[in-house]
Short mmCIF file of C-alpha atoms and ligand atoms in Angstrom, two decimals:
data_model
loop_
_atom_site.label_atom_id
_atom_site.label_comp_id
_atom_site.label_asym_id
_atom_site.label_seq_id
_atom_site.Cartn_x
_atom_site.Cartn_y
_atom_site.Cartn_z
CA MET W 1 18.74 3.37 -16.44
CA ILE W 2 15.68 4.99 -18.12
CA SER W 3 12.80 6.26 -15.77
CA THR W 4 9.29 6.88 -17.07
CA THR W 5 6.58 8.80 -15.30
CA LEU W 6 2.97 8.44 -16.35
CA PHE W 7 0.36 11.18 -15.98
CA PRO W 8 -3.47 11.60 -16.77
CA GLY W 9 -3.83 14.50 -19.36
CA ARG W 10 -5.62 16.89 -16.83
CA TYR W 11 -6.82 16.39 -13.27
CA ILE W 12 -9.68 18.48 -12.04
CA GLN W 13 -10.95 18.38 -8.46
CA GLY W 14 -13.22 20.44 -6.16
CA GLN W 15 -16.69 20.93 -4.91
CA GLY W 16 -19.02 21.09 -7.84
CA ALA W 17 -16.26 19.95 -10.36
CA LEU W 18 -18.85 17.88 -12.17
CA SER W 19 -20.06 21.07 -13.82
CA ARG W 20 -16.84 21.01 -15.84
CA LEU W 21 -17.60 17.81 -17.63
CA GLY W 22 -19.38 19.43 -20.63
CA GLY W 23 -16.59 22.06 -21.20
CA GLU W 24 -13.82 19.27 -20.94
CA LEU W 25 -15.82 17.01 -23.36
CA ALA W 26 -16.27 19.88 -25.85
CA ARG W 27 -12.28 20.12 -25.83
CA LEU W 28 -12.03 16.48 -26.73
CA GLY W 29 -14.52 15.77 -29.38
CA SER W 30 -18.21 16.25 -30.61
CA ARG W 31 -20.00 12.95 -30.02
CA HIS W 32 -20.01 11.72 -26.38
CA PHE W 33 -20.54 8.09 -25.24
CA LEU W 34 -21.12 8.16 -21.45
CA ILE W 35 -20.82 4.80 -19.61
CA CYS W 36 -22.38 5.25 -15.97
CA SER W 37 -23.01 3.10 -12.96
CA PRO W 38 -26.58 3.01 -11.90
CA HIS W 39 -26.35 5.70 -8.99
CA PRO W 40 -24.62 8.49 -11.15
CA LEU W 41 -26.85 7.65 -14.09
CA THR W 42 -30.06 8.55 -12.13
CA HIS W 43 -28.50 11.01 -9.65
CA LEU W 44 -25.33 12.80 -10.73
CA LEU W 45 -25.73 13.03 -14.57
CA PRO W 46 -29.18 14.69 -14.83
CA PRO W 47 -28.15 17.96 -13.26
CA VAL W 48 -25.12 18.36 -15.82
CA LEU W 49 -26.62 16.58 -18.83
CA SER W 50 -27.81 19.82 -20.56
CA GLU W 51 -24.23 21.22 -20.23
CA VAL W 52 -22.86 18.02 -21.71
CA GLU W 53 -25.32 18.14 -24.60
CA ARG W 54 -24.14 21.67 -25.43
CA ALA W 55 -20.79 20.04 -25.99
CA GLY W 56 -22.25 17.67 -28.72
CA ALA W 57 -24.62 14.68 -29.23
CA VAL W 58 -24.77 12.32 -26.27
CA ARG W 59 -25.47 8.72 -25.61
CA THR W 60 -25.67 7.20 -22.27
CA GLU W 61 -25.24 3.52 -21.32
CA ARG W 62 -25.64 1.79 -17.99
CA PHE W 63 -22.63 -0.16 -16.90
CA GLY W 64 -23.37 -3.93 -16.53
CA ARG W 65 -21.73 -4.53 -12.89
CA GLU W 66 -18.51 -6.27 -13.95
CA CYS W 67 -15.61 -5.26 -16.07
CA THR W 68 -15.43 -8.34 -18.25
CA ASP W 69 -14.17 -8.85 -21.81
CA GLY W 70 -18.03 -9.41 -22.89
CA GLU W 71 -19.01 -6.14 -21.35
CA ILE W 72 -16.25 -4.20 -22.81
CA GLU W 73 -17.05 -5.53 -26.23
CA ARG W 74 -20.78 -4.76 -25.75
CA LEU W 75 -20.01 -1.23 -24.86
CA LEU W 76 -17.37 -0.81 -27.69
CA ALA W 77 -20.06 -1.95 -30.23
CA LEU W 78 -22.58 0.66 -28.86
CA ALA W 79 -19.94 3.30 -28.96
CA ARG W 80 -19.03 2.35 -32.52
CA GLU W 81 -22.73 2.23 -33.60
CA PHE W 82 -23.20 5.95 -32.17
CA GLY W 83 -20.08 7.05 -33.98
CA ALA W 84 -18.64 8.20 -30.66
CA ARG W 85 -15.61 10.72 -30.65
CA THR W 86 -15.24 10.63 -26.81
CA VAL W 87 -15.68 8.03 -24.14
CA THR W 88 -16.68 9.09 -20.48
CA GLY W 89 -16.80 6.62 -17.50
CA MET W 90 -18.69 7.69 -14.45
CA GLY W 91 -18.86 5.60 -11.28
CA GLY W 92 -16.63 3.19 -9.36
CA GLY W 93 -13.39 1.64 -10.41
CA LYS W 94 -14.81 -1.07 -12.49
CA THR W 95 -17.00 1.46 -14.49
CA LEU W 96 -13.91 3.51 -15.10
CA ASP W 97 -11.79 0.70 -16.20
CA ALA W 98 -14.41 -0.42 -18.70
CA ALA W 99 -14.54 3.06 -20.24
CA LYS W 100 -10.66 3.15 -20.41
CA ALA W 101 -10.65 -0.19 -22.20
CA VAL W 102 -13.51 0.80 -24.60
CA ALA W 103 -11.75 4.13 -25.46
CA ALA W 104 -8.33 2.41 -25.99
CA ARG W 105 -9.96 -0.18 -28.29
CA ALA W 106 -11.78 2.49 -30.33
CA GLY W 107 -8.76 4.72 -30.23
CA LEU W 108 -10.75 7.64 -28.69
CA PRO W 109 -10.04 10.13 -25.85
CA VAL W 110 -11.48 9.16 -22.44
CA ALA W 111 -12.83 11.31 -19.57
CA VAL W 112 -12.95 9.64 -16.09
CA VAL W 113 -15.36 10.72 -13.41
CA PRO W 114 -14.91 8.77 -10.25
CA THR W 115 -17.95 8.93 -7.76
CA ILE W 116 -16.19 7.22 -4.90
CA ALA W 117 -12.54 7.78 -3.52
CA SER W 118 -11.88 4.12 -2.73
CA THR W 119 -9.09 3.34 -5.34
CA ASP W 120 -6.39 4.84 -7.34
CA ALA W 121 -7.83 3.42 -10.67
CA PRO W 122 -9.02 6.76 -12.02
CA CYS W 123 -5.65 8.37 -13.15
CA SER W 124 -3.94 5.14 -14.17
CA SER W 125 -3.54 3.34 -17.49
CA VAL W 126 -4.39 0.00 -16.00
CA CYS W 127 -7.69 -1.90 -16.57
CA VAL W 128 -8.49 -4.90 -14.36
CA VAL W 129 -10.53 -7.50 -16.20
CA TYR W 130 -12.58 -9.98 -14.27
CA SER W 131 -14.56 -13.15 -15.30
CA PRO W 132 -18.38 -12.81 -15.33
CA ASP W 133 -18.58 -14.15 -11.82
CA GLY W 134 -16.20 -11.70 -10.56
CA VAL W 135 -12.89 -13.53 -10.34
CA PHE W 136 -9.73 -11.54 -11.25
CA LEU W 137 -8.41 -12.53 -14.72
CA ARG W 138 -5.72 -9.99 -15.51
CA ALA W 139 -4.54 -6.32 -15.46
CA ASP W 140 -4.26 -4.80 -18.84
CA VAL W 141 -1.90 -1.85 -19.37
CA LEU W 142 -3.54 0.44 -21.88
CA PRO W 143 -1.58 2.50 -24.34
CA ARG W 144 -2.48 5.81 -22.61
CA ASN W 145 -3.65 7.37 -19.43
CA PRO W 146 -7.18 9.12 -19.17
CA ASP W 147 -7.20 12.37 -21.05
CA VAL W 148 -9.24 14.10 -18.17
CA VAL W 149 -10.00 13.08 -14.60
CA ILE W 150 -12.88 15.06 -12.93
CA VAL W 151 -13.24 14.54 -9.21
CA ASP W 152 -16.30 16.21 -7.46
CA THR W 153 -15.54 16.39 -3.74
CA GLU W 154 -19.15 17.16 -2.96
CA VAL W 155 -20.04 13.72 -4.49
CA MET W 156 -17.23 11.99 -2.49
CA ALA W 157 -18.39 13.74 0.74
CA ARG W 158 -21.89 12.18 0.20
CA ALA W 159 -20.51 8.63 -0.26
CA PRO W 160 -20.31 6.33 2.72
CA ALA W 161 -17.04 6.95 4.64
CA ARG W 162 -15.90 3.45 4.33
CA PHE W 163 -15.00 4.08 0.63
CA LEU W 164 -12.72 7.06 1.58
CA VAL W 165 -11.13 4.98 4.22
CA ALA W 166 -10.52 2.06 1.93
CA GLY W 167 -8.92 4.52 -0.45
CA MET W 168 -6.60 5.72 2.22
CA GLY W 169 -5.64 2.13 2.82
CA ASP W 170 -4.71 1.81 -0.82
CA ALA W 171 -2.86 5.19 -0.60
CA LEU W 172 -1.08 4.21 2.49
CA ALA W 173 0.67 1.42 0.56
CA THR W 174 2.03 3.77 -2.31
CA TRP W 175 5.00 5.15 -0.31
CA PHE W 176 6.29 1.86 1.18
CA GLU W 177 6.04 0.13 -2.28
CA ALA W 178 7.53 2.88 -4.32
CA ASP W 179 10.29 3.09 -1.65
CA SER W 180 10.99 -0.58 -1.85
CA CYS W 181 11.13 -0.24 -5.75
CA ARG W 182 13.71 2.44 -5.44
CA THR W 183 15.85 0.45 -3.16
CA SER W 184 15.71 -2.85 -5.17
CA ARG W 185 15.56 -0.99 -8.63
CA GLY W 186 12.23 -2.57 -9.14
CA ARG W 187 10.26 -1.67 -12.24
CA ASN W 188 7.09 0.45 -12.47
CA ILE W 189 4.02 -0.24 -14.63
CA ALA W 190 5.89 1.11 -17.65
CA GLY W 191 8.71 -1.41 -17.02
CA ASP W 192 11.12 1.33 -16.15
CA ALA W 193 12.66 2.84 -13.02
CA GLY W 194 10.45 5.01 -10.98
CA SER W 195 11.35 8.84 -11.14
CA MET W 196 12.40 11.24 -8.31
CA THR W 197 8.84 12.90 -8.95
CA ALA W 198 7.11 9.58 -8.44
CA LEU W 199 8.99 9.01 -5.22
CA ALA W 200 8.13 12.52 -3.98
CA LEU W 201 4.53 12.14 -4.80
CA ALA W 202 4.38 8.87 -3.04
CA ARG W 203 5.90 10.30 0.07
CA LEU W 204 3.39 13.29 -0.08
CA CYS W 205 0.51 10.72 -0.51
CA TYR W 206 1.59 8.95 2.79
CA GLU W 207 1.95 12.20 4.75
CA THR W 208 -1.30 13.44 3.60
CA VAL W 209 -3.18 10.41 4.83
CA ARG W 210 -1.17 10.35 7.96
CA ASP W 211 -1.79 13.97 8.93
CA TRP W 212 -5.32 14.69 7.47
CA GLY W 213 -6.88 11.02 7.32
CA VAL W 214 -8.89 11.13 10.45
CA SER W 215 -10.19 14.68 9.86
CA ALA W 216 -11.08 13.76 6.38
CA ARG W 217 -13.09 10.63 7.57
CA THR W 218 -14.93 12.86 10.10
CA ALA W 219 -15.91 15.38 7.30
CA CYS W 220 -17.07 12.39 5.18
CA GLU W 221 -19.13 11.16 8.03
CA ALA W 222 -20.80 14.51 8.33
CA GLY W 223 -21.34 14.60 4.59
CA VAL W 224 -19.38 17.79 4.09
CA VAL W 225 -16.32 19.11 2.18
CA THR W 226 -13.52 20.42 4.33
CA PRO W 227 -9.90 21.24 3.38
CA ALA W 228 -8.80 17.83 4.88
CA LEU W 229 -11.33 15.97 2.79
CA GLU W 230 -9.96 17.71 -0.34
CA ARG W 231 -6.47 16.81 0.58
CA VAL W 232 -7.23 13.16 1.24
CA VAL W 233 -9.35 12.77 -1.91
CA GLU W 234 -6.40 14.19 -3.90
CA ALA W 235 -4.08 11.73 -2.12
CA ASN W 236 -6.28 8.79 -2.78
CA THR W 237 -7.00 9.68 -6.30
CA LEU W 238 -4.06 11.53 -7.85
CA LEU W 239 -1.06 11.07 -5.72
CA SER W 240 -1.77 7.36 -5.13
CA GLY W 241 -2.38 6.80 -8.86
CA LEU W 242 0.71 8.61 -10.00
CA GLY W 243 2.69 7.02 -7.08
CA PHE W 244 1.81 3.43 -7.69
CA GLU W 245 2.00 3.64 -11.42
CA SER W 246 5.17 5.50 -11.90
CA GLY W 247 6.88 4.44 -8.54
CA GLY W 248 6.05 0.73 -8.71
CA LEU W 249 4.34 -1.83 -6.59
CA GLY W 250 5.60 -4.14 -3.86
CA ALA W 251 4.55 -6.57 -1.16
CA ALA W 252 1.21 -4.84 -0.07
CA HIS W 253 -0.48 -5.47 -3.39
CA SER W 254 0.89 -9.07 -3.70
CA ILE W 255 -0.43 -9.82 -0.23
CA HIS W 256 -3.81 -8.36 -1.23
CA ASN W 257 -3.82 -10.66 -4.20
CA GLY W 258 -2.90 -13.52 -1.87
CA LEU W 259 -5.69 -12.83 0.53
CA THR W 260 -8.16 -13.20 -2.42
CA ALA W 261 -7.51 -17.00 -2.13
CA LEU W 262 -9.66 -17.09 1.01
CA PRO W 263 -13.38 -16.51 0.25
CA ALA W 264 -13.91 -15.06 3.71
CA VAL W 265 -12.29 -11.68 2.63
CA GLN W 266 -14.54 -11.23 -0.41
CA GLY W 267 -16.68 -8.61 1.31
CA LEU W 268 -13.73 -6.33 2.02
CA PHE W 269 -12.63 -3.50 -0.30
CA HIS W 270 -9.44 -3.49 -2.22
CA GLY W 271 -7.85 -0.84 -0.02
CA GLU W 272 -8.85 -2.56 3.18
CA LYS W 273 -6.78 -5.68 2.08
CA VAL W 274 -3.91 -3.62 0.82
CA ALA W 275 -3.74 -1.92 4.17
CA PHE W 276 -3.26 -5.22 5.96
CA GLY W 277 -0.68 -6.06 3.11
CA VAL W 278 1.31 -2.92 4.28
CA LEU W 279 1.25 -4.08 7.92
CA ALA W 280 2.39 -7.56 6.91
CA SER W 281 5.12 -5.88 4.69
CA LEU W 282 6.46 -4.09 7.74
CA PHE W 283 7.55 -7.67 9.09
CA LEU W 284 9.29 -8.48 5.87
CA THR W 285 11.29 -5.38 5.44
CA ASP W 286 11.96 -4.53 9.12
CA PRO W 287 11.73 -0.68 9.27
CA PRO W 288 12.53 1.20 12.37
CA LEU W 289 10.01 0.50 15.12
CA ALA W 290 8.72 4.07 15.19
CA VAL W 291 7.34 3.45 11.49
CA VAL W 292 5.71 0.22 12.55
CA ASP W 293 4.11 2.07 15.50
CA GLU W 294 3.04 4.98 13.30
CA VAL W 295 1.46 2.81 10.71
CA TYR W 296 -0.56 0.68 13.16
CA ALA W 297 -1.55 3.66 14.96
CA LEU W 298 -2.84 5.21 11.80
CA CYS W 299 -4.68 2.10 10.52
CA ALA W 300 -6.46 1.78 13.94
CA SER W 301 -7.47 5.40 14.00
CA LEU W 302 -8.92 5.32 10.59
CA GLY W 303 -10.64 2.03 11.17
CA LEU W 304 -8.65 -0.12 8.75
CA PRO W 305 -7.98 -3.73 9.54
CA THR W 306 -5.01 -4.50 11.89
CA THR W 307 -5.75 -8.20 12.73
CA CYS W 308 -6.93 -11.34 10.89
CA ALA W 309 -10.22 -11.10 12.75
CA ASP W 310 -10.75 -7.51 11.14
CA LEU W 311 -10.34 -9.04 7.83
CA GLY W 312 -12.98 -11.68 8.55
CA LEU W 313 -10.48 -14.35 9.19
CA ALA W 314 -10.97 -14.76 13.01
CA GLY W 315 -10.33 -18.67 12.90
CA VAL W 316 -7.94 -18.60 10.05
CA THR W 317 -5.65 -21.75 10.03
CA ASP W 318 -1.84 -21.82 9.34
CA GLU W 319 -2.61 -23.90 6.26
CA GLU W 320 -4.87 -21.13 4.92
CA LEU W 321 -2.30 -18.30 5.70
CA LEU W 322 0.39 -20.50 3.83
CA ARG W 323 -2.02 -20.52 0.94
CA VAL W 324 -2.27 -16.79 1.05
CA ALA W 325 1.67 -16.52 1.33
CA GLU W 326 2.10 -18.93 -1.66
CA LYS W 327 -0.30 -16.98 -3.81
CA SER W 328 1.35 -13.72 -2.81
CA CYS W 329 4.82 -15.07 -4.11
CA THR W 330 3.61 -16.18 -7.47
CA PRO W 331 6.15 -15.45 -10.16
CA GLY W 332 5.55 -12.06 -11.56
CA GLU W 333 3.99 -10.66 -8.43
CA SER W 334 5.17 -7.25 -7.38
CA ILE W 335 6.32 -8.62 -3.91
CA HIS W 336 9.52 -9.55 -5.82
CA ASN W 337 10.23 -5.91 -5.96
CA GLU W 338 10.89 -5.87 -2.24
CA PRO W 339 14.61 -5.41 -1.39
CA VAL W 340 14.58 -8.54 0.90
CA GLU W 341 14.53 -12.39 0.40
CA ILE W 342 11.08 -13.28 -0.47
CA SER W 343 9.57 -16.83 -0.02
CA PRO W 344 6.22 -18.35 1.18
CA PRO W 345 7.56 -19.16 4.65
CA ARG W 346 8.73 -15.61 5.13
CA VAL W 347 5.50 -14.15 4.02
CA PHE W 348 3.61 -16.49 6.13
CA ALA W 349 5.65 -15.46 9.20
CA ALA W 350 5.09 -11.72 8.36
CA LEU W 351 1.25 -12.38 8.26
CA LYS W 352 1.34 -14.11 11.54
CA ALA W 353 3.50 -11.44 13.07
CA ALA W 354 1.28 -8.64 11.82
CA ASP W 355 -1.86 -10.28 13.14
CA ALA W 356 -0.16 -10.88 16.56
CA GLU W 357 1.07 -7.20 16.71
CA GLY W 358 -2.50 -6.10 15.76
CA ARG W 359 -3.94 -8.17 18.62
CA ARG W 360 -1.48 -7.13 21.08
CA ARG W 361 -2.29 -3.58 20.41
CA VAL W 362 -6.03 -4.21 20.73
CA ARG W 363 -5.41 -5.77 24.14
CA ALA W 364 -3.09 -3.08 25.28
CA SER W 365 -5.67 -0.24 24.58
CA ALA W 366 -8.52 -2.40 26.10
CA GLY W 367 -6.36 -2.48 29.26
CA GLY W 368 -5.93 1.35 29.27
CA GLU W 369 -2.29 1.25 28.13
CA PRO W 370 -1.15 3.40 25.26
CA ALA W 371 -1.43 1.23 22.16
CA GLY W 372 1.98 2.15 20.91
CA SER W 373 4.73 0.30 22.81
CA PHE W 374 7.81 1.99 21.14
CA PRO W 375 9.50 5.03 22.74
CA ARG W 376 9.74 7.93 20.40
ZN1 ZN O 401 -4.31 -0.65 -5.10
#
């Protein structure tokens, strides 16, 4: 069996790391096409623009909200008209995905500058394409990973803490999904087996969120960079990205996709839905109770959803949950990488059990009992 491990070309992280953009772009080419979300365009780019301009001619373009085929084509035409030799994406996951797709179609190197730590998109070769009204269409696997990823933790610390927490929800899934793929010999994004490296990084990702997650959230709420925040940003962005792409996905992301069948969850972030997918997956794979206890306690302490009500699904019906389960089990979904029998009734049962356990814990802590019920 052949394993493949996918990496971005270079990953740079730290307080003030944005100042490295000019130097990195100079390494990649001489004419720079920058695609920016509105906030970075007006607040983050201006202080480093003169440095970038020293690296060559610059054209900036505001990203049009949604990563659609039309938007990618529009940006591609502008990049070509400018004679771009590099492409940079600065902003949230959709901006970065669009920049990666434009660069891939133009055959140019790409620099990626995430401004929130909410997903593991920055390091990956995956581009998620939506319809103009925001409905998921497909996930394209691009021929290469970003050439450079620059993560300024000062920027992350100033963003609302909910982004960081959602990123931890996404990061939390990485270990469970990679471990399932290892057991079942499931395939990663490259269609190969995950490597020992991917599995070790996925484990480190989980342990980092488990051990430093709450401290990192506190730092983010205070708007400051601490060692815990640095660790968690690296887990959310680098470890989670390498772990999912090279280790493979499992039930948590399919349950996320299934949940999108219910309009009530639309206001939630990707990682918040994935976190509940992890909880439900625990009732599919049946790990030791201490693991269930640890993951629930972690989600509760971080403020990630542990019940249907937390997902905005307080009055959800069995018919609706069955719809979620059916969508989760669509052929080709990564849930089929789980090393257990997968069917809509089993996933439905896991969703119900995950919600019941979440509610039981809420009741227990309201009654002054320790939320964890399992002896260590
Ligand atoms: Zn994810």
